[in-house]
mmCIF file of C-alpha atoms in Angstrom:
data_model
loop_
_atom_site.group_PDB
_atom_site.id
_atom_site.type_symbol
_atom_site.label_atom_id
_atom_site.label_comp_id
_atom_site.label_asym_id
_atom_site.label_seq_id
_atom_site.Cartn_x
_atom_site.Cartn_y
_atom_site.Cartn_z
ATOM 1 C CA UNK A 1 0.000 0.000 0.000
ATOM 2 C CA UNK A 2 1.441 3.334 -0.860
ATOM 3 C CA UNK A 3 2.362 5.575 1.990
ATOM 4 C CA UNK A 4 3.138 2.698 4.458
ATOM 5 C CA UNK A 5 6.618 1.693 5.428
ATOM 6 C CA UNK A 6 7.949 -1.484 3.862
ATOM 7 C CA UNK A 7 8.180 -3.365 7.119
ATOM 8 C CA UNK A 8 4.539 -2.540 7.841
ATOM 9 C CA UNK A 9 3.398 -3.812 4.474
ATOM 10 C CA UNK A 10 5.379 -7.082 4.920
ATOM 11 C CA UNK A 11 3.859 -7.802 8.337
ATOM 12 C CA UNK A 12 0.296 -7.455 7.059
ATOM 13 C CA UNK A 13 1.044 -9.749 4.166
ATOM 14 C CA UNK A 14 2.415 -12.391 6.492
ATOM 15 C CA UNK A 15 -0.714 -12.249 8.593
ATOM 16 C CA UNK A 16 -2.918 -12.751 5.561
ATOM 17 C CA UNK A 17 -0.720 -15.606 4.431
ATOM 18 C CA UNK A 18 -0.898 -17.271 7.838
ATOM 19 C CA UNK A 19 -4.697 -16.911 7.970
ATOM 20 C CA UNK A 20 -5.096 -18.536 4.579
ATOM 21 C CA UNK A 21 -2.875 -21.418 5.565
ATOM 22 C CA UNK A 22 -4.866 -21.877 8.768
ATOM 23 C CA UNK A 23 -8.166 -21.987 6.911
ATOM 24 C CA UNK A 24 -6.835 -24.495 4.417
ATOM 25 C CA UNK A 25 -5.465 -26.645 7.241
ATOM 26 C CA UNK A 26 -8.810 -26.598 9.030
ATOM 27 C CA UNK A 27 -10.674 -27.617 5.902
ATOM 28 C CA UNK A 28 -8.187 -30.389 5.217
ATOM 29 C CA UNK A 29 -8.492 -31.599 8.815
ATOM 30 C CA UNK A 30 -12.264 -31.604 8.563
ATOM 31 C CA UNK A 31 -12.174 -33.557 5.315
ATOM 32 C CA UNK A 32 -9.751 -36.099 6.748
ATOM 33 C CA UNK A 33 -11.921 -36.557 9.857
ATOM 34 C CA UNK A 34 -15.033 -37.173 7.771
ATOM 35 C CA UNK A 35 -13.162 -39.631 5.584
ATOM 36 C CA UNK A 36 -11.914 -41.551 8.612
ATOM 37 C CA UNK A 37 -15.454 -41.666 10.069
ATOM 38 C CA UNK A 38 -16.849 -43.066 6.829
ATOM 39 C CA UNK A 39 -14.104 -45.647 6.603
ATOM 40 C CA UNK A 40 -14.543 -46.686 10.232
ATOM 41 C CA UNK A 41 -18.282 -47.528 9.719
ATOM 42 C CA UNK A 42 -18.893 -51.248 8.820
ATOM 43 C CA UNK A 43 -19.986 -51.737 5.234
ATOM 44 C CA UNK A 44 -23.521 -52.874 4.570
ATOM 45 C CA UNK A 45 -23.813 -56.681 4.487
ATOM 46 C CA UNK A 46 -23.797 -57.875 0.980
ATOM 47 C CA UNK A 47 -25.317 -61.384 0.463
ATOM 48 C CA UNK A 48 -23.604 -63.337 -2.265
ATOM 49 C CA UNK A 49 -25.813 -64.873 -4.936
ATOM 50 C CA UNK A 50 -25.092 -68.476 -3.817
ATOM 51 C CA UNK A 51 -26.045 -67.668 -0.222
ATOM 52 C CA UNK A 52 -29.296 -66.027 -1.378
ATOM 53 C CA UNK A 53 -30.130 -69.209 -3.316
ATOM 54 C CA UNK A 54 -29.475 -71.342 -0.221
ATOM 55 C CA UNK A 55 -31.702 -69.103 1.914
ATOM 56 C CA UNK A 56 -34.501 -69.274 -0.643
ATOM 57 C CA UNK A 57 -34.249 -73.074 -0.720
ATOM 58 C CA UNK A 58 -34.286 -73.184 3.095
ATOM 59 C CA UNK A 59 -37.373 -70.962 3.151
ATOM 60 C CA UNK A 60 -39.177 -73.288 0.736
ATOM 61 C CA UNK A 61 -38.203 -76.298 2.862
ATOM 62 C CA UNK A 62 -39.555 -74.638 6.021
ATOM 63 C CA UNK A 63 -42.784 -73.717 4.242
ATOM 64 C CA UNK A 64 -43.201 -77.319 3.081
ATOM 65 C CA UNK A 65 -42.487 -78.599 6.598
ATOM 66 C CA UNK A 66 -45.019 -76.169 8.030
ATOM 67 C CA UNK A 67 -47.648 -77.326 5.541
ATOM 68 C CA UNK A 68 -46.872 -80.963 6.374
ATOM 69 C CA UNK A 69 -47.198 -80.306 10.102
ATOM 70 C CA UNK A 70 -50.486 -78.491 9.520
ATOM 71 C CA UNK A 71 -51.847 -81.471 7.596
ATOM 72 C CA UNK A 72 -50.649 -83.828 10.320
ATOM 73 C CA UNK A 73 -52.378 -81.702 12.950
ATOM 74 C CA UNK A 74 -55.628 -81.828 10.962
ATOM 75 C CA UNK A 75 -55.284 -85.612 10.599
ATOM 76 C CA UNK A 76 -54.788 -85.962 14.343
ATOM 77 C CA UNK A 77 -57.840 -83.807 14.996
ATOM 78 C CA UNK A 78 -59.883 -86.046 12.676
ATOM 79 C CA UNK A 79 -58.605 -89.150 14.473
ATOM 80 C CA UNK A 80 -59.417 -87.599 17.839
ATOM 81 C CA UNK A 81 -62.931 -86.779 16.658
ATOM 82 C CA UNK A 82 -63.370 -90.319 15.327
ATOM 83 C CA UNK A 83 -62.044 -91.754 18.591
ATOM 84 C CA UNK A 84 -64.439 -89.563 20.573
ATOM 85 C CA UNK A 85 -67.353 -90.693 18.442
ATOM 86 C CA UNK A 86 -66.195 -94.291 18.749
ATOM 87 C CA UNK A 87 -66.009 -93.894 22.522
ATOM 88 C CA UNK A 88 -69.557 -92.534 22.609
ATOM 89 C CA UNK A 89 -70.798 -95.433 20.486
ATOM 90 C CA UNK A 90 -68.910 -97.929 22.634
ATOM 91 C CA UNK A 91 -70.329 -96.337 25.781
ATOM 92 C CA UNK A 92 -73.858 -96.534 24.362
ATOM 93 C CA UNK A 93 -73.343 -100.179 23.369
ATOM 94 C CA UNK A 94 -71.956 -100.943 26.816
ATOM 95 C CA UNK A 95 -74.928 -99.305 28.517
ATOM 96 C CA UNK A 96 -77.281 -101.289 26.293
ATOM 97 C CA UNK A 97 -75.471 -104.505 27.181
ATOM 98 C CA UNK A 98 -75.590 -103.655 30.880
ATOM 99 C CA UNK A 99 -79.320 -102.985 30.719
ATOM 100 C CA UNK A 100 -79.806 -106.253 28.838
ATOM 101 C CA UNK A 101 -77.856 -108.181 31.455
ATOM 102 C CA UNK A 102 -79.718 -106.443 34.279
ATOM 103 C CA UNK A 103 -83.000 -107.420 32.635
ATOM 104 C CA UNK A 104 -81.921 -111.038 32.250
ATOM 105 C CA UNK A 105 -80.663 -111.062 35.831
ATOM 106 C CA UNK A 106 -84.014 -109.802 37.094
ATOM 107 C CA UNK A 107 -82.641 -106.530 38.452
ATOM 108 C CA UNK A 108 -85.209 -104.317 36.730
ATOM 109 C CA UNK A 109 -89.017 -104.428 37.004
ATOM 110 C CA UNK A 110 -90.884 -105.686 33.954
ATOM 111 C CA UNK A 111 -94.404 -105.489 32.584
ATOM 112 C CA UNK A 112 -96.197 -107.357 29.837
ATOM 113 C CA UNK A 113 -98.952 -109.845 29.002
ATOM 114 C CA UNK A 114 -99.059 -113.098 30.894
ATOM 115 C CA UNK A 115 -100.962 -115.050 33.498
ATOM 116 C CA UNK A 116 -101.792 -114.827 37.169
ATOM 117 C CA UNK A 117 -101.944 -118.091 39.100
ATOM 118 C CA UNK A 118 -103.617 -118.190 42.520
ATOM 119 C CA UNK A 119 -102.976 -121.244 44.681
ATOM 120 C CA UNK A 120 -104.735 -121.688 48.021
ATOM 121 C CA UNK A 121 -105.537 -124.471 50.387
ATOM 122 C CA UNK A 122 -109.154 -125.451 49.975
ATOM 123 C CA UNK A 123 -111.019 -125.266 53.305
ATOM 124 C CA UNK A 124 -111.903 -128.774 54.441
ATOM 125 C CA UNK A 125 -113.608 -130.183 57.449
ATOM 126 C CA UNK A 126 -111.071 -130.928 60.101
ATOM 127 C CA UNK A 127 -111.258 -134.392 61.601
ATOM 128 C CA UNK A 128 -109.960 -135.262 65.043
ATOM 129 C CA UNK A 129 -106.253 -136.072 64.900
ATOM 130 C CA UNK A 130 -105.885 -134.983 61.244
ATOM 131 C CA UNK A 131 -102.747 -133.074 60.366
ATOM 132 C CA UNK A 132 -103.922 -129.686 59.101
ATOM 133 C CA UNK A 133 -100.872 -129.456 56.804
ATOM 134 C CA UNK A 134 -101.490 -132.833 55.172
ATOM 135 C CA UNK A 135 -103.359 -131.340 52.213
ATOM 136 C CA UNK A 136 -101.682 -127.934 52.321
ATOM 137 C CA UNK A 137 -99.752 -126.511 49.366
ATOM 138 C CA UNK A 138 -96.144 -127.604 49.613
ATOM 139 C CA UNK A 139 -92.966 -126.013 48.323
ATOM 140 C CA UNK A 140 -92.568 -128.690 45.637
ATOM 141 C CA UNK A 141 -96.086 -127.904 44.393
ATOM 142 C CA UNK A 142 -95.147 -124.272 43.808
ATOM 143 C CA UNK A 143 -91.811 -125.317 42.310
ATOM 144 C CA UNK A 144 -93.608 -127.578 39.833
ATOM 145 C CA UNK A 145 -95.878 -124.739 38.747
ATOM 146 C CA UNK A 146 -92.886 -122.431 38.325
ATOM 147 C CA UNK A 147 -90.983 -124.997 36.257
ATOM 148 C CA UNK A 148 -93.994 -125.549 34.012
ATOM 149 C CA UNK A 149 -94.229 -121.806 33.405
ATOM 150 C CA UNK A 150 -90.509 -121.514 32.646
ATOM 151 C CA UNK A 151 -90.807 -124.404 30.251
ATOM 152 C CA UNK A 152 -93.758 -122.724 28.523
ATOM 153 C CA UNK A 153 -91.646 -119.645 27.723
ATOM 154 C CA UNK A 154 -92.219 -117.351 30.694
ATOM 155 C CA UNK A 155 -89.768 -114.447 30.555
ATOM 156 C CA UNK A 156 -90.164 -113.112 34.092
ATOM 157 C CA UNK A 157 -91.906 -114.390 37.177
ATOM 158 C CA UNK A 158 -92.638 -113.526 40.796
ATOM 159 C CA UNK A 159 -94.283 -115.235 43.768
ATOM 160 C CA UNK A 160 -96.096 -112.964 46.201
ATOM 161 C CA UNK A 161 -93.903 -110.072 45.042
ATOM 162 C CA UNK A 162 -90.634 -112.040 45.188
ATOM 163 C CA UNK A 163 -88.844 -111.950 41.824
ATOM 164 C CA UNK A 164 -87.494 -115.304 40.727
ATOM 165 C CA UNK A 165 -83.909 -115.258 39.432
ATOM 166 C CA UNK A 166 -81.232 -117.864 38.849
ATOM 167 C CA UNK A 167 -80.299 -117.911 42.545
ATOM 168 C CA UNK A 168 -83.844 -117.967 43.940
ATOM 169 C CA UNK A 169 -84.924 -120.827 46.177
ATOM 170 C CA UNK A 170 -88.402 -122.138 46.966
ATOM 171 C CA UNK A 171 -88.237 -124.317 50.030
ATOM 172 C CA UNK A 172 -90.137 -125.275 53.114
ATOM 173 C CA UNK A 173 -88.991 -123.671 56.363
ATOM 174 C CA UNK A 174 -90.937 -125.213 59.226
ATOM 175 C CA UNK A 175 -94.600 -124.779 58.359
ATOM 176 C CA UNK A 176 -93.943 -121.908 55.938
ATOM 177 C CA UNK A 177 -92.551 -121.583 52.431
ATOM 178 C CA UNK A 178 -89.599 -119.293 51.823
ATOM 179 C CA UNK A 179 -88.830 -117.575 48.532
ATOM 180 C CA UNK A 180 -85.553 -115.670 48.328
ATOM 181 C CA UNK A 181 -85.237 -116.287 52.090
ATOM 182 C CA UNK A 182 -88.510 -114.397 52.601
ATOM 183 C CA UNK A 183 -91.580 -116.050 54.086
ATOM 184 C CA UNK A 184 -94.641 -116.186 51.839
ATOM 185 C CA UNK A 185 -98.104 -117.217 52.969
ATOM 186 C CA UNK A 186 -101.213 -118.384 51.096
ATOM 187 C CA UNK A 187 -102.792 -117.489 48.882
ATOM 188 C CA UNK A 188 -99.716 -117.945 46.716
ATOM 189 C CA UNK A 189 -99.957 -115.601 43.740
ATOM 190 C CA UNK A 190 -97.624 -116.362 40.850
ATOM 191 C CA UNK A 191 -97.420 -113.807 38.042
ATOM 192 C CA UNK A 192 -95.582 -114.683 34.849
ATOM 193 C CA UNK A 193 -94.911 -112.642 31.706
ATOM 194 C CA UNK A 194 -95.194 -114.513 28.428
ATOM 195 C CA UNK A 195 -97.743 -115.696 25.877
ATOM 196 C CA UNK A 196 -100.947 -115.919 27.970
ATOM 197 C CA UNK A 197 -102.507 -118.635 25.818
ATOM 198 C CA UNK A 198 -99.430 -120.858 25.909
ATOM 199 C CA UNK A 199 -98.847 -120.364 29.630
ATOM 200 C CA UNK A 200 -102.447 -121.154 30.552
ATOM 201 C CA UNK A 201 -102.658 -124.128 28.188
ATOM 202 C CA UNK A 202 -99.476 -125.599 29.670
ATOM 203 C CA UNK A 203 -100.852 -125.454 33.211
ATOM 204 C CA UNK A 204 -104.358 -126.574 32.276
ATOM 205 C CA UNK A 205 -103.379 -129.467 30.007
ATOM 206 C CA UNK A 206 -104.928 -132.859 30.785
ATOM 207 C CA UNK A 207 -102.974 -134.596 33.487
ATOM 208 C CA UNK A 208 -101.008 -131.393 34.094
ATOM 209 C CA UNK A 209 -100.090 -129.615 37.279
ATOM 210 C CA UNK A 210 -103.441 -127.826 37.671
ATOM 211 C CA UNK A 211 -105.448 -131.030 37.423
ATOM 212 C CA UNK A 212 -103.121 -132.846 39.815
ATOM 213 C CA UNK A 213 -103.241 -130.157 42.512
ATOM 214 C CA UNK A 214 -106.993 -129.853 42.281
ATOM 215 C CA UNK A 215 -107.265 -133.587 42.928
ATOM 216 C CA UNK A 216 -105.252 -132.992 46.106
ATOM 217 C CA UNK A 217 -107.824 -130.442 47.228
ATOM 218 C CA UNK A 218 -105.878 -127.333 46.288
ATOM 219 C CA UNK A 219 -107.738 -124.296 44.989
ATOM 220 C CA UNK A 220 -105.921 -123.602 41.711
ATOM 221 C CA UNK A 221 -106.956 -120.699 39.426
ATOM 222 C CA UNK A 222 -105.237 -119.503 36.245
ATOM 223 C CA UNK A 223 -106.203 -116.201 34.645
ATOM 224 C CA UNK A 224 -104.866 -114.705 31.454
ATOM 225 C CA UNK A 225 -103.912 -111.053 31.775
ATOM 226 C CA UNK A 226 -103.255 -108.365 29.183
ATOM 227 C CA UNK A 227 -100.697 -106.902 31.525
ATOM 228 C CA UNK A 228 -98.948 -108.097 34.651
ATOM 229 C CA UNK A 229 -96.131 -106.478 36.590
ATOM 230 C CA UNK A 230 -93.099 -108.321 37.877
ATOM 231 C CA UNK A 231 -90.965 -106.417 40.406
ATOM 232 C CA UNK A 232 -87.182 -106.277 40.382
ATOM 233 C CA UNK A 233 -85.138 -108.667 42.448
ATOM 234 C CA UNK A 234 -84.229 -107.059 45.763
ATOM 235 C CA UNK A 235 -81.604 -109.477 47.062
ATOM 236 C CA UNK A 236 -77.850 -109.594 46.567
ATOM 237 C CA UNK A 237 -76.188 -111.008 43.459
ATOM 238 C CA UNK A 238 -72.580 -110.991 44.631
ATOM 239 C CA UNK A 239 -70.442 -114.097 44.280
ATOM 240 C CA UNK A 240 -68.288 -114.606 47.355
ATOM 241 C CA UNK A 241 -66.499 -117.795 46.384
ATOM 242 C CA UNK A 242 -67.017 -118.420 42.665
ATOM 243 C CA UNK A 243 -64.580 -116.706 40.278
ATOM 244 C CA UNK A 244 -64.425 -116.820 36.483
ATOM 245 C CA UNK A 245 -61.621 -118.840 34.928
ATOM 246 C CA UNK A 246 -59.222 -116.677 32.959
ATOM 247 C CA UNK A 247 -58.425 -117.770 29.436
ATOM 248 C CA UNK A 248 -55.071 -119.487 29.190
ATOM 249 C CA UNK A 249 -54.900 -120.150 32.924
ATOM 250 C CA UNK A 250 -53.255 -123.435 33.820
ATOM 251 C CA UNK A 251 -54.927 -125.965 36.066
#
């Protein structure tokens, strides 16, 4: 600059020169720092083509496995439903079989057409020294009537309200007759379910049980009924000593 001493002009020039160098150094430092920061960051993961193919194949395999498992689950649900239905059918069949066995065992009351048989000692004049039970109805008389009815196809029977089953007994106990260990007294009323015509004809046949007992002085009456009721057996059916033999068991 004109008018300034030379040393003054040189000092100002040096200052400008130093400032320019400082600015350039700052910019260079900033650029270097940014470059180092970019370099220090990890590069984005780049999947090679072969790896991408493997991943796609693995995805398809997992999708197929998932579809297979879904189908298997549906199959198991169908089997469970079928098993549940089969259980219900088996339960119903079992209940039916139980009811059938209970009916055959006499454990349920029954009703149906049949006959009613009334047996009573006919009143007779008592003579001195005559045994009053000589012409009375005996246990074997009742047993004969019962057997005739069973043989004629009776399906259920009772004597004075006592249901007859496979374990029933009809026997004399002193001067009384016991049925199922219960005392019964005359008149003895036997009700039997079956074909009324067949049952009556069997008892009333010539030379049959009715004719025989009447000859002995017994009052014997058979009536056909459109409906008679036979009560259920009220005793116990448990076996204390008898046990079924298991298949394959050795003697």
